[in-house]
PDB file of C-alpha atoms in Angstrom:
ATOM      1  CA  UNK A  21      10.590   7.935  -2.783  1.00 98.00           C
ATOM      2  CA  UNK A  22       9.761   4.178  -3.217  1.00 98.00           C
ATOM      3  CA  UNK A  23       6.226   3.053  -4.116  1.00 98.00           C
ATOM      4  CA  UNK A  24       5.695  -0.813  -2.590  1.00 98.00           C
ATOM      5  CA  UNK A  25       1.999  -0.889  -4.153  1.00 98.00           C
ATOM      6  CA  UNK A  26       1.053  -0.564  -7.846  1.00 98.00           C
ATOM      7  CA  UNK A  27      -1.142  -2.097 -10.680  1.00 98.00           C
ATOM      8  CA  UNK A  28       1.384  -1.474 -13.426  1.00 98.00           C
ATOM      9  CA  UNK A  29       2.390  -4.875 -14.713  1.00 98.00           C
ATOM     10  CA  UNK A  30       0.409  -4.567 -17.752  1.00 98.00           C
ATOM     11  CA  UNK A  31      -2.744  -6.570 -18.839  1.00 98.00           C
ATOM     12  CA  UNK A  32      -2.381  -9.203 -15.908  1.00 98.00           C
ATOM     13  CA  UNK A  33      -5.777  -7.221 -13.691  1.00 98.00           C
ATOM     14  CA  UNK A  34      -7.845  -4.099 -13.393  1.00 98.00           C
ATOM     15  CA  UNK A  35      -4.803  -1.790 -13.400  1.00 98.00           C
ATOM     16  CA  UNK A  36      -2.673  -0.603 -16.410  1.00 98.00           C
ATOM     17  CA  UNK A  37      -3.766  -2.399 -19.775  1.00 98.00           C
ATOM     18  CA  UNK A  38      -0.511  -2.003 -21.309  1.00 98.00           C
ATOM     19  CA  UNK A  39       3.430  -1.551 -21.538  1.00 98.00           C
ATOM     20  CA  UNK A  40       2.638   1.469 -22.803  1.00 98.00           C
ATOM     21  CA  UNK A  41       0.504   2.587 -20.715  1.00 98.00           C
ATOM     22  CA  UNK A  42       2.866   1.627 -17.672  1.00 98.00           C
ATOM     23  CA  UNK A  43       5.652   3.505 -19.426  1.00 97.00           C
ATOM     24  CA  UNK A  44       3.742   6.746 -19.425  1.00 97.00           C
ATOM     25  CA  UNK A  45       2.910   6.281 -15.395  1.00 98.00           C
ATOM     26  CA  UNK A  46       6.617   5.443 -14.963  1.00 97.00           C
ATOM     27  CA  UNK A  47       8.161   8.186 -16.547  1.00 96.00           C
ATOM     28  CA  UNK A  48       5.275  10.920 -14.927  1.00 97.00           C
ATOM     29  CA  UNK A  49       6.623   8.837 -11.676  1.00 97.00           C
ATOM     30  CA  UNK A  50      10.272   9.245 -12.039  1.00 97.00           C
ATOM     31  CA  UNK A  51       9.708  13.158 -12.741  1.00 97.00           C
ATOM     32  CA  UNK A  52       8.038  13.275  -9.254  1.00 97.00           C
ATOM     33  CA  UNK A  53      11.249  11.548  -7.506  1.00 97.00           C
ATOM     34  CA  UNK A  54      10.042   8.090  -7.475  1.00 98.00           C
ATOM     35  CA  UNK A  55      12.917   5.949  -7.782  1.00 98.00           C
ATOM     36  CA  UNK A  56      11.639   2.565  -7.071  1.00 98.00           C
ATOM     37  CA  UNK A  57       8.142   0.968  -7.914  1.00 98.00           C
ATOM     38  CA  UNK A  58       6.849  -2.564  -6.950  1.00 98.00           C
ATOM     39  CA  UNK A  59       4.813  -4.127  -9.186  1.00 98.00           C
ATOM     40  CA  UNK A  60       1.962  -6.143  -7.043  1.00 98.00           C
ATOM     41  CA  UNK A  61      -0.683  -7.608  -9.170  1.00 98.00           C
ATOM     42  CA  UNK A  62      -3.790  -8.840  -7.522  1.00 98.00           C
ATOM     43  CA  UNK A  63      -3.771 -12.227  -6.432  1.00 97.00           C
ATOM     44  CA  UNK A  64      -5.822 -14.915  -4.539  1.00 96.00           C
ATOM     45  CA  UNK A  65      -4.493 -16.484  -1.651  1.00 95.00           C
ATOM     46  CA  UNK A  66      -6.433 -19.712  -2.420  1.00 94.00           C
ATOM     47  CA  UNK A  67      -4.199 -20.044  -5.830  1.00 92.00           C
ATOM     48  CA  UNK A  68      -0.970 -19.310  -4.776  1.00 91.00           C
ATOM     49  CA  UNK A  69       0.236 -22.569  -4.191  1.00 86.00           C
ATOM     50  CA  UNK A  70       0.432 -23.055  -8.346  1.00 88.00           C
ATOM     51  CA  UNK A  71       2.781 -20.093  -7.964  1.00 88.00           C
ATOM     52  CA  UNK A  72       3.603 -17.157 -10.156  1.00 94.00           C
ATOM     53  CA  UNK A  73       1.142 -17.382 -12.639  1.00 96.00           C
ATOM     54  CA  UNK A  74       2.843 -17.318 -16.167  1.00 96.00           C
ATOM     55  CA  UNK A  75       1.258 -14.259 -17.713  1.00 97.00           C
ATOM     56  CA  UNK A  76       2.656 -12.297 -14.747  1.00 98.00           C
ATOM     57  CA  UNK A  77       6.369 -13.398 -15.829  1.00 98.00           C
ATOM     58  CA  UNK A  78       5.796 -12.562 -19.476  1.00 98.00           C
ATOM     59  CA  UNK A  79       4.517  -8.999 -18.893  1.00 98.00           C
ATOM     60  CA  UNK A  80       7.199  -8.727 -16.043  1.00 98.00           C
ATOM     61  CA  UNK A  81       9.928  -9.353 -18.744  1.00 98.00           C
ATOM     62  CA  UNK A  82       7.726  -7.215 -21.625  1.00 98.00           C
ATOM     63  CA  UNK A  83       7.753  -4.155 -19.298  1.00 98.00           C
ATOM     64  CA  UNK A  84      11.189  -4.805 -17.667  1.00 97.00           C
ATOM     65  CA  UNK A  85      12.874  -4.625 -21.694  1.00 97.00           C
ATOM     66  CA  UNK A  86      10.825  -1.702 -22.602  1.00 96.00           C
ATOM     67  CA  UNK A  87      11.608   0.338 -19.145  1.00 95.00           C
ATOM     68  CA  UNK A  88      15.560  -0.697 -19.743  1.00 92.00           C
ATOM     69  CA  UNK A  89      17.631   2.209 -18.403  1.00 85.00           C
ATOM     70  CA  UNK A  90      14.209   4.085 -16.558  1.00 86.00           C
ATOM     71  CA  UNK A  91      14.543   6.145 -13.642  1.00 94.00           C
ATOM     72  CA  UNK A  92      12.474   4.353 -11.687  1.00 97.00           C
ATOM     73  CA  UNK A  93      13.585   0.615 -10.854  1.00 97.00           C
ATOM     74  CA  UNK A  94      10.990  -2.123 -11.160  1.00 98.00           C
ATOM     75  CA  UNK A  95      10.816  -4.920  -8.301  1.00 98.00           C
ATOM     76  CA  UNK A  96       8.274  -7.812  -7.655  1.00 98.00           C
ATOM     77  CA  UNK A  97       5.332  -8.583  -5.493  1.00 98.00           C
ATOM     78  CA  UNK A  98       1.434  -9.381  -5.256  1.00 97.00           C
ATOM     79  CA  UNK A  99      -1.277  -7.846  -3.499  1.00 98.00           C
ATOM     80  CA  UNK A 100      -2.514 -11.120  -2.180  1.00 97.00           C
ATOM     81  CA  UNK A 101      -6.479 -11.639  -1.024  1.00 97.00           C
ATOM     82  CA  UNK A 102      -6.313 -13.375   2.258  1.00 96.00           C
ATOM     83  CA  UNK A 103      -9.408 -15.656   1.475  1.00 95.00           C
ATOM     84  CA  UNK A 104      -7.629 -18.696   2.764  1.00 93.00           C
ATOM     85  CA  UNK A 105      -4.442 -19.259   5.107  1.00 92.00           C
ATOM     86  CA  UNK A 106      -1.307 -19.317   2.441  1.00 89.00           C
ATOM     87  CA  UNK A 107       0.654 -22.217   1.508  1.00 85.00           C
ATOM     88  CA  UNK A 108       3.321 -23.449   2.686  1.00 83.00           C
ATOM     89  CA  UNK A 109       5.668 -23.129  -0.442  1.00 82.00           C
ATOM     90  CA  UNK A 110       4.768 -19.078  -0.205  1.00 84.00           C
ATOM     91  CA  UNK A 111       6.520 -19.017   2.653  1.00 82.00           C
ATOM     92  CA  UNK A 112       9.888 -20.871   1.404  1.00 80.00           C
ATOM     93  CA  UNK A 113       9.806 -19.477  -1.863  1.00 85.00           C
ATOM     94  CA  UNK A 114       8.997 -15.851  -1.453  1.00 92.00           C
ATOM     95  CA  UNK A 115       7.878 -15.525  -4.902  1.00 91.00           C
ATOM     96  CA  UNK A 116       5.346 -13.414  -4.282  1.00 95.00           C
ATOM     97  CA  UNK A 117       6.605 -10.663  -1.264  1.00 97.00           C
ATOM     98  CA  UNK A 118       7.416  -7.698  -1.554  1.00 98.00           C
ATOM     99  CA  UNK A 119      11.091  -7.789  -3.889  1.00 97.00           C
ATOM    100  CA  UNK A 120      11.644 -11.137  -2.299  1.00 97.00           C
ATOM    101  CA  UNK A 121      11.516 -10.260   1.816  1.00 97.00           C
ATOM    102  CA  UNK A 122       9.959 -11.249   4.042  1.00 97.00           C
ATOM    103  CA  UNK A 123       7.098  -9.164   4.215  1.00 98.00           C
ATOM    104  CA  UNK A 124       3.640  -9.449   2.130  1.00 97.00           C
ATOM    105  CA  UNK A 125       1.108  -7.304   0.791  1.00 98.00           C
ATOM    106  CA  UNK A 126      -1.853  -8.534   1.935  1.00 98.00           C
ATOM    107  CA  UNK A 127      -5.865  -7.514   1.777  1.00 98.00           C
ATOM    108  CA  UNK A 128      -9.399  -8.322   2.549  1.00 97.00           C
ATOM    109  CA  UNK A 129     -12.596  -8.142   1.219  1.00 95.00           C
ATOM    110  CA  UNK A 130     -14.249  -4.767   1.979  1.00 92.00           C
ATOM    111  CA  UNK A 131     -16.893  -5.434   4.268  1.00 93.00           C
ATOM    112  CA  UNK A 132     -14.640  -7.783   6.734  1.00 96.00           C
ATOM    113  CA  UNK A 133     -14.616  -7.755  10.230  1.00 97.00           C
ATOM    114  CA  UNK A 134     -11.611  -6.498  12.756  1.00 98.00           C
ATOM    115  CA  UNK A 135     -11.506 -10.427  14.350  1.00 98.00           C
ATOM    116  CA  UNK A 136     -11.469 -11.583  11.317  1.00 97.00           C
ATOM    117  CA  UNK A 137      -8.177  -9.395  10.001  1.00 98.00           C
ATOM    118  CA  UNK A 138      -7.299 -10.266  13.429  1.00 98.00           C
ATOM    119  CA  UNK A 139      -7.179 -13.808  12.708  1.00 97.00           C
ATOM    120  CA  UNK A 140      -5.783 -13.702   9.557  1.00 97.00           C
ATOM    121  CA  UNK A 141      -2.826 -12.110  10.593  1.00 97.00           C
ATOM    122  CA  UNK A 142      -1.865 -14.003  13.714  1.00 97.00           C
ATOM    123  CA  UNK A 143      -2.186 -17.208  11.436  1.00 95.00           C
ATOM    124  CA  UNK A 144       0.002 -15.148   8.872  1.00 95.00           C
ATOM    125  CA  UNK A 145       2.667 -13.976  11.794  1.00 95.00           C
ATOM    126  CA  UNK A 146       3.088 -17.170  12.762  1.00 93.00           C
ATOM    127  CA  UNK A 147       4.807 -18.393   9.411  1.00 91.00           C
ATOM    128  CA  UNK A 148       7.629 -16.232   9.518  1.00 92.00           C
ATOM    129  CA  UNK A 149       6.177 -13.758   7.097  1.00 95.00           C
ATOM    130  CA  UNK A 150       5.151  -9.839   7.883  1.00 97.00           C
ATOM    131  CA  UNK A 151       2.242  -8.945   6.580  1.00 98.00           C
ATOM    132  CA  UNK A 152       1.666  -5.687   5.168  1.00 98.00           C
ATOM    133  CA  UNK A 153      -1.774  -4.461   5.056  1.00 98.00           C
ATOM    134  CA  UNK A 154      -2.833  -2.939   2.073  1.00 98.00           C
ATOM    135  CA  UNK A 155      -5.156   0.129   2.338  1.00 98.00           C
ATOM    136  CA  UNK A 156      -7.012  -0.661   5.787  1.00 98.00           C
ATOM    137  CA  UNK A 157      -8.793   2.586   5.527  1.00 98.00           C
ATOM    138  CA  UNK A 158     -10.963   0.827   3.095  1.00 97.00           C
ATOM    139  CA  UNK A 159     -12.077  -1.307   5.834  1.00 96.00           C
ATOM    140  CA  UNK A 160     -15.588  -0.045   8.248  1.00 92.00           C
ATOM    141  CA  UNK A 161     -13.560  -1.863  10.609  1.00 96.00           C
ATOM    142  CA  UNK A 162     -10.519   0.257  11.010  1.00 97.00           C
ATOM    143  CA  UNK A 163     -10.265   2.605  14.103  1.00 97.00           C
ATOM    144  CA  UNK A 164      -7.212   3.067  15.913  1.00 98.00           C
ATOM    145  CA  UNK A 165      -8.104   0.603  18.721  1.00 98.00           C
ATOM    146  CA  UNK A 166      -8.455  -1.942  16.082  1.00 98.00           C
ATOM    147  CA  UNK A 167      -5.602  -1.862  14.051  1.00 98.00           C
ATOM    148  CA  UNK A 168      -3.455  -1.374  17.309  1.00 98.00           C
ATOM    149  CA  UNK A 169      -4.325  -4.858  17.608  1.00 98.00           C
ATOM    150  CA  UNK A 170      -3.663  -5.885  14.263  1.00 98.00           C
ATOM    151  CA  UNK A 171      -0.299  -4.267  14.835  1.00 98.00           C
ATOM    152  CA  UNK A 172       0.544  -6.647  17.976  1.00 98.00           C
ATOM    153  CA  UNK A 173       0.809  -9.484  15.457  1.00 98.00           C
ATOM    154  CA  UNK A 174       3.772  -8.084  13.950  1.00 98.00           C
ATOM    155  CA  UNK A 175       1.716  -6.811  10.638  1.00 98.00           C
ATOM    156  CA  UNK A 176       2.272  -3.437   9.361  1.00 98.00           C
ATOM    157  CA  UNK A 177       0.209  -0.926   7.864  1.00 99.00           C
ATOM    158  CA  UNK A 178       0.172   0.781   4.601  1.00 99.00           C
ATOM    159  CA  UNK A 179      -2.104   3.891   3.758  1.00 98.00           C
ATOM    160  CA  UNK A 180      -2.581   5.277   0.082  1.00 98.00           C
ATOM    161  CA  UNK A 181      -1.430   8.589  -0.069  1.00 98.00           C
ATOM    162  CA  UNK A 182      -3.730  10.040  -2.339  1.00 96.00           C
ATOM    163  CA  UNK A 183      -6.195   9.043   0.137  1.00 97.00           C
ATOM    164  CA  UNK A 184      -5.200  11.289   2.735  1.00 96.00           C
ATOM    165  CA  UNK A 185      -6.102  14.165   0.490  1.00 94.00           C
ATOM    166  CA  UNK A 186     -10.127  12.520   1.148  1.00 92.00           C
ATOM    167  CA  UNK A 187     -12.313  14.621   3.014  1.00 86.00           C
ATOM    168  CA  UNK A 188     -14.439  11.971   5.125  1.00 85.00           C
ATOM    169  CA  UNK A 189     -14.939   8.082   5.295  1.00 92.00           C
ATOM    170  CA  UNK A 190     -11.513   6.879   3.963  1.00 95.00           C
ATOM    171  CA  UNK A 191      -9.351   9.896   4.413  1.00 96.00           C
ATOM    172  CA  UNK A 192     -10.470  10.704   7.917  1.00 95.00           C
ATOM    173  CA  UNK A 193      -9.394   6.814   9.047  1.00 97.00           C
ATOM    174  CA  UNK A 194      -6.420   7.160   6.884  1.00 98.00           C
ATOM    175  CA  UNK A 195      -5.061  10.495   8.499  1.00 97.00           C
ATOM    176  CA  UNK A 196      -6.277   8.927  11.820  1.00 97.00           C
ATOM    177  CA  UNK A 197      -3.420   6.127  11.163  1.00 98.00           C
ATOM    178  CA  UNK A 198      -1.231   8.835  10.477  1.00 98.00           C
ATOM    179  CA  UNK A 199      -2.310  10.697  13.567  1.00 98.00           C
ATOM    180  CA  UNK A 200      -1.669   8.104  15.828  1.00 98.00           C
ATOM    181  CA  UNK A 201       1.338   6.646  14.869  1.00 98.00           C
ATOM    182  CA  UNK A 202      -0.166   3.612  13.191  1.00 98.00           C
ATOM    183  CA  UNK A 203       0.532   3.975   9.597  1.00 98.00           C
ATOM    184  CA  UNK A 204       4.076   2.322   8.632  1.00 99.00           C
ATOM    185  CA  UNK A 205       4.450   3.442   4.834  1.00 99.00           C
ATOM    186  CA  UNK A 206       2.532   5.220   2.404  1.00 98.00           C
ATOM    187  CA  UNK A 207       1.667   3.815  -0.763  1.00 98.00           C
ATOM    188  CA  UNK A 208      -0.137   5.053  -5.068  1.00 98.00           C
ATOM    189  CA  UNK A 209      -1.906   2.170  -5.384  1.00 98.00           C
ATOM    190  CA  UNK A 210      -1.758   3.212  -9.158  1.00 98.00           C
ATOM    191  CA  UNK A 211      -3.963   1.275 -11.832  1.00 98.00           C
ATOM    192  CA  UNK A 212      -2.177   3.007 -14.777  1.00 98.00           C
ATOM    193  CA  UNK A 213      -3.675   6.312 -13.031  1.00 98.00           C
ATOM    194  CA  UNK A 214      -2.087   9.498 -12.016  1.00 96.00           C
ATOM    195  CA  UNK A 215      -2.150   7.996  -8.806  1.00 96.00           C
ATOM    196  CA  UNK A 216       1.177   8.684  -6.750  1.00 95.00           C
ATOM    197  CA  UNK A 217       2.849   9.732  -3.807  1.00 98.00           C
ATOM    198  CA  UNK A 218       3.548  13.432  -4.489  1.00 97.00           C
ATOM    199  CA  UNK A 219       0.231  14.378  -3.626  1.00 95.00           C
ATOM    200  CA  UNK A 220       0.370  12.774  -0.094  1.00 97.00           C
ATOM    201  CA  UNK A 221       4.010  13.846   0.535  1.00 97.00           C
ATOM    202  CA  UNK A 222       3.427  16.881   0.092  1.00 96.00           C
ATOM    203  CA  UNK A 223       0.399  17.641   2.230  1.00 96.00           C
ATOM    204  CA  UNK A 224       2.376  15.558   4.970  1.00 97.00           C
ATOM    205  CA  UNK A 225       5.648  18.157   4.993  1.00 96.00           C
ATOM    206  CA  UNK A 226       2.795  21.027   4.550  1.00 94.00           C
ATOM    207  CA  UNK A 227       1.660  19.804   7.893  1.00 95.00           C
ATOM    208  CA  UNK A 228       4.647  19.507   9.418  1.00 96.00           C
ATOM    209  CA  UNK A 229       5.696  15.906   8.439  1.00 98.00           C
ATOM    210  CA  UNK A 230       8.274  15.986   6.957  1.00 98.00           C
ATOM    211  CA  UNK A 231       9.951  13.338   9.187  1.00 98.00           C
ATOM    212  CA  UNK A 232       6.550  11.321   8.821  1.00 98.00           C
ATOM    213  CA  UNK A 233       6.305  11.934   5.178  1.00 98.00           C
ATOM    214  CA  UNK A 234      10.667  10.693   4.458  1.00 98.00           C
ATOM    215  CA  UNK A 235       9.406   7.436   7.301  1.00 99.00           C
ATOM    216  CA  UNK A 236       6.202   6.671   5.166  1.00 99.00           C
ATOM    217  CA  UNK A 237       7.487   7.417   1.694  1.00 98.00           C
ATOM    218  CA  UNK A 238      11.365   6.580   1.839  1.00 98.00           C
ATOM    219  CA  UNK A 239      13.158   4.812   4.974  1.00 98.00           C
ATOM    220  CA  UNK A 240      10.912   2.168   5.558  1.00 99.00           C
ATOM    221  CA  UNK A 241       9.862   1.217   1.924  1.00 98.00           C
ATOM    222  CA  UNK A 242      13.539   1.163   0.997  1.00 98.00           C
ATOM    223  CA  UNK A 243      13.744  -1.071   4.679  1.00 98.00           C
ATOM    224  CA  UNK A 244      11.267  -3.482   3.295  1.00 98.00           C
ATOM    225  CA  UNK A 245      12.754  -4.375   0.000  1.00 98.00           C
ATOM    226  CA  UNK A 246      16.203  -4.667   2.016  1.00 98.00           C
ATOM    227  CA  UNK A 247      14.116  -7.518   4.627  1.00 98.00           C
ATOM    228  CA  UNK A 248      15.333  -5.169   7.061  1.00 98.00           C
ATOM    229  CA  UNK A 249      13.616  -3.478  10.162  1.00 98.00           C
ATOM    230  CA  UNK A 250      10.896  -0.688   9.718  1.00 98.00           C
ATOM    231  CA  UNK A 251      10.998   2.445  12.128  1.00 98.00           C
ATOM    232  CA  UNK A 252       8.663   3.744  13.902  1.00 98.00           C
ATOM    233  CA  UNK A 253       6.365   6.570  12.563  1.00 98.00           C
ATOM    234  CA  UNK A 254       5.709   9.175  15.298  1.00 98.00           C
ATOM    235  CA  UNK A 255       2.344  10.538  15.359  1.00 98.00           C
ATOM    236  CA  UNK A 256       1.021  13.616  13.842  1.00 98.00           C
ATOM    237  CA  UNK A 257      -0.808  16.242  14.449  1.00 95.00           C
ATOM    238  CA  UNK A 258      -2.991  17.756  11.599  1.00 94.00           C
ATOM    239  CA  UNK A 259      -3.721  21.170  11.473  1.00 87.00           C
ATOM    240  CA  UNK A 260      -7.291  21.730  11.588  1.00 70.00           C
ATOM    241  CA  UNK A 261      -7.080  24.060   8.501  1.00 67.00           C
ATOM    242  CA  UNK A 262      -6.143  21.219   6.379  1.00 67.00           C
ATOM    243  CA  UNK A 263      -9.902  19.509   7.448  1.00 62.00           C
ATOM    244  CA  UNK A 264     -11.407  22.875   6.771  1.00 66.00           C
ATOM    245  CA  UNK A 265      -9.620  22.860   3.278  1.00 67.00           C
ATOM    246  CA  UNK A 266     -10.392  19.620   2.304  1.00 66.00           C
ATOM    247  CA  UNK A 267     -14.774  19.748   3.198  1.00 58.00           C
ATOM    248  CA  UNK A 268     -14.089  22.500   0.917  1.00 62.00           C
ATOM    249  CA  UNK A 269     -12.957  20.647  -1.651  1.00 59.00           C
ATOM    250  CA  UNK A 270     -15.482  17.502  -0.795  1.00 53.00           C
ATOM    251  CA  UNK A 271     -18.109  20.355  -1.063  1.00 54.00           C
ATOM    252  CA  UNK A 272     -16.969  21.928  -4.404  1.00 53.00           C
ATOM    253  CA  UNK A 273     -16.448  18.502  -6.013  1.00 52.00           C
ATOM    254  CA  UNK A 274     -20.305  17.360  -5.042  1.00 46.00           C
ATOM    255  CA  UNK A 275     -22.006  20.793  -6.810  1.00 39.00           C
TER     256      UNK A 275
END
């Protein structure tokens, strides 16, 4: 499995304070299968034009020397916060995509509108670059009839995994994605967390994804980091015992 979304470049934001704190994740990682991580540190849109800031190279290189030999391969990126159209140079350089592709985690403030993401991502499409939307579950704005439309700008979609274990809000738009076909790979978001993608792998193969769950999880991360072309992820059907089980859980978890 290849993780395209993670906090783990220590000290640099609100994810994993330090290289030994990543080191711990990355080993618990590689023991789960995890064989490649990418390393996307928050970043504004409206400050990417100075570039890679420096104290993301220096903890790059501080975790790279200390992971030397890991199971789990280490590759660059940014989750970048569309509050402004990017600069040009993002688009020559490719400093900040995912392992140096063409495609770019992207996300939004939480309360944003559909036209808005809308907008954003036609301006985005039209540079060459493929966005990648991080988390839209998180968005109000996310139904199926929405995001279809994001999707006709050539963006993509990734879910967090863990989040399909949710019982309502996020993880029911989340395993909506899923449901209809919308959701392109699956990602930890860890912040130096026990955040993965075991958790959401395997519910997906317990409900008969397996082909959804090796799309999500394997082919098309691995496609991404090789600029190539992502496949499509046939719809699923979830079993209605798995919403039973999981208002169980919700219900448990609010006594």
């Amino acid at each position: 499995m290849i993780d395209l979304h993670s906090h783990l470049l220590p000290g640099v934001d609100d994810g994993s304070k330090s290289v030994e704190q990543s080191l711990g994740v990355l080993h618990a990682m590689a023991e789960q299968g995890i064989t490649g991580i990418c390393l996307t540190p928050h970043l504004l849109a409206s400050r990417a034009h100075k570039g890679v800031p420096a104290v993301h190279d220096a903890a790059f290189e501080a975790l790279s020397r200390a992971a030397d030999g890991a199971a789990v391969r280490l590759h660059r990126g940014a989750e970048v916060m569309l509050d402004r159209p990017l600069p040009a140079s993002v688009y020559a350089e490719r400093r900040i995509t995912l392992g140096g592709s063409r495609y770019i985690l992207v996300e939004f403030t939480r309360l944003v509108t559909g036209q808005t993401v809308l907008q954003a991502l036609t301006l985005l499409a039209e540079t060459g670059l493929v966005a990648i939307v991080a988390h839209p579950e998180r968005y109000s704005s996310c139904t199926p009839h929405m995001v279809a439309r994001w999707r006709e700008t050539g963006a993509r979609m990734q879910v967090d995994a863990t989040t399909l274990l949710s019982a309502r809000g996020r993880g029911e738009r989340a395993r909506q994605l899923v449901a209809h076909g919308l959701a392109d790979i699956a990602a930890g978001d860890n912040h130096g967390d026990d955040r993965t993608l075991l958790a959401g792998h395997q519910l997906l193969v317990e409900q008969g994804g397996t082909i959804q769950a090796e799309l999500l999880m394997e082919k098309n991360p691995a496609a991404i980091l090789a600029d190539g072309v992502l496949e499509p992820v046939p719809p699923l059907e979830w079993h209605r015992s798995i919403l039973q089980r999981l208002r169980r859980l919700f219900e448990g978890d609010a006594e």
